[in-house]
Amino acid sequence: MTGADAIRAELRRAAAAIGAGDDVDVVLQRPSDPAFGDWTTNLAMTLARALRRKPREIADDLIAHLQLADAGVRAAEVAGAGFINFRLDPAFAARGVADVLRQDAAFGRVPPAGDGVAVVEFVSANPTGPLHVGHGRQAALGDAISRLLEWSGVRVSREFYYNDGGAQIANLARSVLAHLRHLGGAALEIPEGGYHGDYIREIAERFAEEHPDHAARHDDAAFQEEVRRHAVAALRQEQNLDLQAFGVAFDTYYLESSLYAPGSAASAARSLGASDGESAVDATVRALVRAGATYEQDGALFLRTTAYGDDKDRVMKRSAEKGGDYTYFVPDVAYHVTKWDRGFRRAINVQGSDHHGTVARVRAGLQALGVGIPQGYPDYVLHQMVTVMRGGEEVKISKRAGSYVTVRDLLDWVGRDAVRYFYLQRKGDSHLVFDVDLARSQSEENPIYRIQMAHARMSGIFRQGGLDPATFDGSGVDWAQLAAPAELELINALVDFPRVVAQAAEHLEPHRLAQYLLDTAGLVHGWYHKHHVLGQEAPLQEARLALARAAQIVLRNGLEVLGISAPDRM
RNA sequence: GCGCGUGUAGCUCAGUUGGAUAGAGCGUCGCCCUCCGGAGGCGAAGGUCGCAGGUUCGAAUCCUGCCACGCGCGCCA
């Protein structure tokens, strides 16, 4: 039992003793100001109403009933409107460092429990162009969320979904074809809705080199299909290289086109009760019709998504004069059925907030199926836009003209670690300004440099002393040596690491950890400047080496969770 | 018009799910220094938490109404 758990248990006992019942919810937290002690509780204030007594009076009463010697508490005092502040015996607090040393690389990590697997879907960019800065944010967020869950004992499968069947791909193929015609002597005419980037021309040129006879076949349907496949393959290859450079790897790539394949319902969407040879999208439509969730109007088939919180009903199947095919919405629902049927009882989708309109729709579709998929399935983590600042001004993004900042650009400019950190520093809900100049600066103004430097400094101490940090397990250390305020504050921060990871995972918010690492790095630097480790008398040096080792472990583990390296020297 | 999100120091942003005097980095100003890495260290100034109400012991946080900005609202994906 940690000190905090012991205090919590004692508070619960004391509350019962003064007549508050034995199911009180005890909140114990770090005080806003370290001067208030190591832990604080507002318990007396929350009990005031039920007990009809003054908070400070209750606080006094609670303290009188507390037996805190075993919890390492040196003092418990009433403060402010009725807070109870606890001060730990310094030697007891410092003992938390021993935990860190003992658990080492596993400190903050919860072993996998149960046999469930969560699927995290992210990036899912159409193969119609390079990955831009928005996809980069998704890549960083999705991977960090996956890592957070893994550290919290959840098995995770990372998935990339390709919309490889829709109109966008047709536009891509037609755009490449336009360049091929141009190479054959025709004027360049990018079709309506087509793509304008230089990469389209490059794809066409490469294709032309491989097919010297192309000019004669432009109007041949089989040839056009060949162009489409070539373009998709080329762009997928480009995206994969970008992701590789970013250090993001997926377990599965799910193709939208597979949902249209005959027999796909039986293999991937069994809960719909598929018959032989039926595709997943057909089975989805059939199940929705059978559930009575649809109606026909103007020759089209609508789904009553309004019955599940959407603001208007959605077309599932277009009328005959519009082509009679399914809207994007049907494969989207079918795709999520396959997640459920593949055994993923938890699904998290990381997407740009421009997709927020689809959230209610997909969930409505899944609900309407009536196959037992819960209401909040899947979870969504939506993020706002990214703007890039360089040389003091915003780098303009013009997708239309085909010029925009790509993930590859950012990686080339500032490196993988800085790109990841800058993406993860802000919560997804807020608009992100990516300051390229700051990200590449080699000084402690740069948050990622500051954090990595703190780690490198800890490594440097051991290097300088000719010591192997891995041999420090805290045994024989006199923890009472660590009594300076800067040391106790640092210790508290290090000990909190597992809680920070757990909460960041619970809320799917990696920025909490990014912020924690920056704050902790600040404490490390402050301690480092104020208190020398090497050259002290033996007991003090040993204790400080243990603390340095613990700081090194926490920084390294924290960076690991975010997918960032922890160098031993900068 | 409707929906989602955002609005906190000059700038970029946190704020532990309702707690104490609202924090960090940068920028500004002042002082110090070259010691395990000086590309530093210490300190100060700087905020009507968009505005107005409400809820209660207590609100940046919850509720309501406005204002501003972003995104979305197609038989596009």
PDB file of C-alpha atoms (C1' of nucleotides) in Angstrom, chain A residues 40 42 45 49 83 85 298 312 315 318-319 322 328 354 356 384 426-427 429-431 442 457 464 503 507 511 515 528-529 531-534 570, chain B residues 2-6 12-17 19-20 24-27 35-42 56-57 70-77:
ATOM      1  CA  THR A  40      -4.577  17.392   0.671  1.00  0.00           C
ATOM      2  CA  ASN A  42     -11.450  18.439   0.840  1.00  0.00           C
ATOM      3  CA  MET A  45     -16.031  20.368   3.137  1.00  0.00           C
ATOM      4  CA  ARG A  49     -23.802  19.518   4.356  1.00  0.00           C
ATOM      5  CA  PHE A  83      -8.763  21.474   3.835  1.00  0.00           C
ATOM      6  CA  ASN A  85      -3.116  18.961   4.571  1.00  0.00           C
ATOM      7  CA  ASP A 298     -37.874  10.095 -54.182  1.00  0.00           C
ATOM      8  CA  LYS A 312     -31.520  14.645 -40.455  1.00  0.00           C
ATOM      9  CA  VAL A 315     -29.541   8.490 -47.825  1.00  0.00           C
ATOM     10  CA  ARG A 318     -29.135   6.615 -54.259  1.00  0.00           C
ATOM     11  CA  SER A 319     -32.099   6.781 -56.590  1.00  0.00           C
ATOM     12  CA  LYS A 322     -28.310   9.193 -59.463  1.00  0.00           C
ATOM     13  CA  TYR A 328     -20.211   6.463 -48.316  1.00  0.00           C
ATOM     14  CA  ASP A 354     -14.022  18.209 -39.967  1.00  0.00           C
ATOM     15  CA  HIS A 356     -17.420  15.299 -36.632  1.00  0.00           C
ATOM     16  CA  GLN A 384      -8.585  20.600 -34.697  1.00  0.00           C
ATOM     17  CA  ARG A 426      -1.625  20.319 -27.171  1.00  0.00           C
ATOM     18  CA  LYS A 427      -4.933  18.691 -26.512  1.00  0.00           C
ATOM     19  CA  ASP A 429      -9.584  20.088 -29.087  1.00  0.00           C
ATOM     20  CA  SER A 430      -7.348  23.073 -29.572  1.00  0.00           C
ATOM     21  CA  HIS A 431      -6.040  24.447 -32.798  1.00  0.00           C
ATOM     22  CA  GLN A 442      18.892  23.539 -29.679  1.00  0.00           C
ATOM     23  CA  ARG A 457      22.058  15.338 -17.868  1.00  0.00           C
ATOM     24  CA  GLN A 464      31.067  11.485 -15.442  1.00  0.00           C
ATOM     25  CA  GLN A 503      -5.276   9.361 -16.391  1.00  0.00           C
ATOM     26  CA  HIS A 507      -9.078  10.357 -21.151  1.00  0.00           C
ATOM     27  CA  HIS A 511      -0.928  15.982 -23.943  1.00  0.00           C
ATOM     28  CA  GLN A 515       2.907  18.537 -20.125  1.00  0.00           C
ATOM     29  CA  TYR A 528      20.559  19.616 -10.941  1.00  0.00           C
ATOM     30  CA  HIS A 529      21.676  23.214 -10.748  1.00  0.00           C
ATOM     31  CA  HIS A 531      22.392  20.247  -5.714  1.00  0.00           C
ATOM     32  CA  HIS A 532      25.525  18.493  -6.853  1.00  0.00           C
ATOM     33  CA  VAL A 533      25.504  14.752  -6.958  1.00  0.00           C
ATOM     34  CA  LEU A 534      29.124  13.760  -7.454  1.00  0.00           C
ATOM     35  CA  MET A 570      22.543  15.729 -26.839  1.00  0.00           C
TER      36      MET A 570
ATOM     37  C1'   C B   2     -28.747  24.333 -36.981  1.00  0.00           C
ATOM     38  C1'   G B   3     -24.760  21.103 -34.903  1.00  0.00           C
ATOM     39  C1'   C B   4     -19.643  20.280 -32.901  1.00  0.00           C
ATOM     40  C1'   G B   5     -15.348  22.779 -31.004  1.00  0.00           C
ATOM     41  C1'   U B   6     -12.583  26.972 -29.175  1.00  0.00           C
ATOM     42  C1'   U B  12       2.080  29.836 -27.617  1.00  0.00           C
ATOM     43  C1'   C B  13      -0.671  27.103 -24.198  1.00  0.00           C
ATOM     44  C1'   A B  14      -1.606  24.100 -19.288  1.00  0.00           C
ATOM     45  C1'   G B  15      -5.142  24.084 -15.396  1.00  0.00           C
ATOM     46  C1'   U B  16      -5.168  17.170 -11.661  1.00  0.00           C
ATOM     47  C1'   U B  17     -13.186  16.550 -13.757  1.00  0.00           C
ATOM     48  C1'   G B  19     -11.163  23.809  -4.240  1.00  0.00           C
ATOM     49  C1'   A B  20      -6.758  27.593  -1.240  1.00  0.00           C
ATOM     50  C1'   A B  24       4.432  27.092 -17.496  1.00  0.00           C
ATOM     51  C1'   G B  25       7.621  28.460 -21.555  1.00  0.00           C
ATOM     52  C1'   C B  26       8.756  32.520 -24.671  1.00  0.00           C
ATOM     53  C1'   G B  27       8.985  37.909 -24.741  1.00  0.00           C
ATOM     54  C1'   C B  35      30.655  24.545 -10.880  1.00  0.00           C
ATOM     55  C1'   C B  36      28.300  16.540 -12.710  1.00  0.00           C
ATOM     56  C1'   G B  37      27.417  19.947 -20.265  1.00  0.00           C
ATOM     57  C1'   G B  38      26.386  27.824 -19.747  1.00  0.00           C
ATOM     58  C1'   A B  39      22.962  26.895 -25.950  1.00  0.00           C
ATOM     59  C1'   G B  40      23.005  28.991 -18.218  1.00  0.00           C
ATOM     60  C1'   G B  41      20.980  30.551 -12.908  1.00  0.00           C
ATOM     61  C1'   C B  42      17.823  33.700  -9.606  1.00  0.00           C
ATOM     62  C1'   U B  56     -23.421  26.597  -3.618  1.00  0.00           C
ATOM     63  C1'   C B  57     -19.601  26.831   1.637  1.00  0.00           C
ATOM     64  C1'   G B  70     -12.752  27.551 -36.610  1.00  0.00           C
ATOM     65  C1'   C B  71     -15.127  23.240 -38.689  1.00  0.00           C
ATOM     66  C1'   G B  72     -19.408  20.719 -40.460  1.00  0.00           C
ATOM     67  C1'   C B  73     -24.463  20.686 -42.302  1.00  0.00           C
ATOM     68  C1'   G B  74     -24.966  16.849 -50.632  1.00  0.00           C
ATOM     69  C1'   C B  75     -28.606  11.269 -53.505  1.00  0.00           C
ATOM     70  C1'   C B  76     -19.545  14.097 -52.261  1.00  0.00           C
ATOM     71  C1'   A B  77     -15.983  10.764 -49.385  1.00  0.00           C
TER      72        A B  77
END
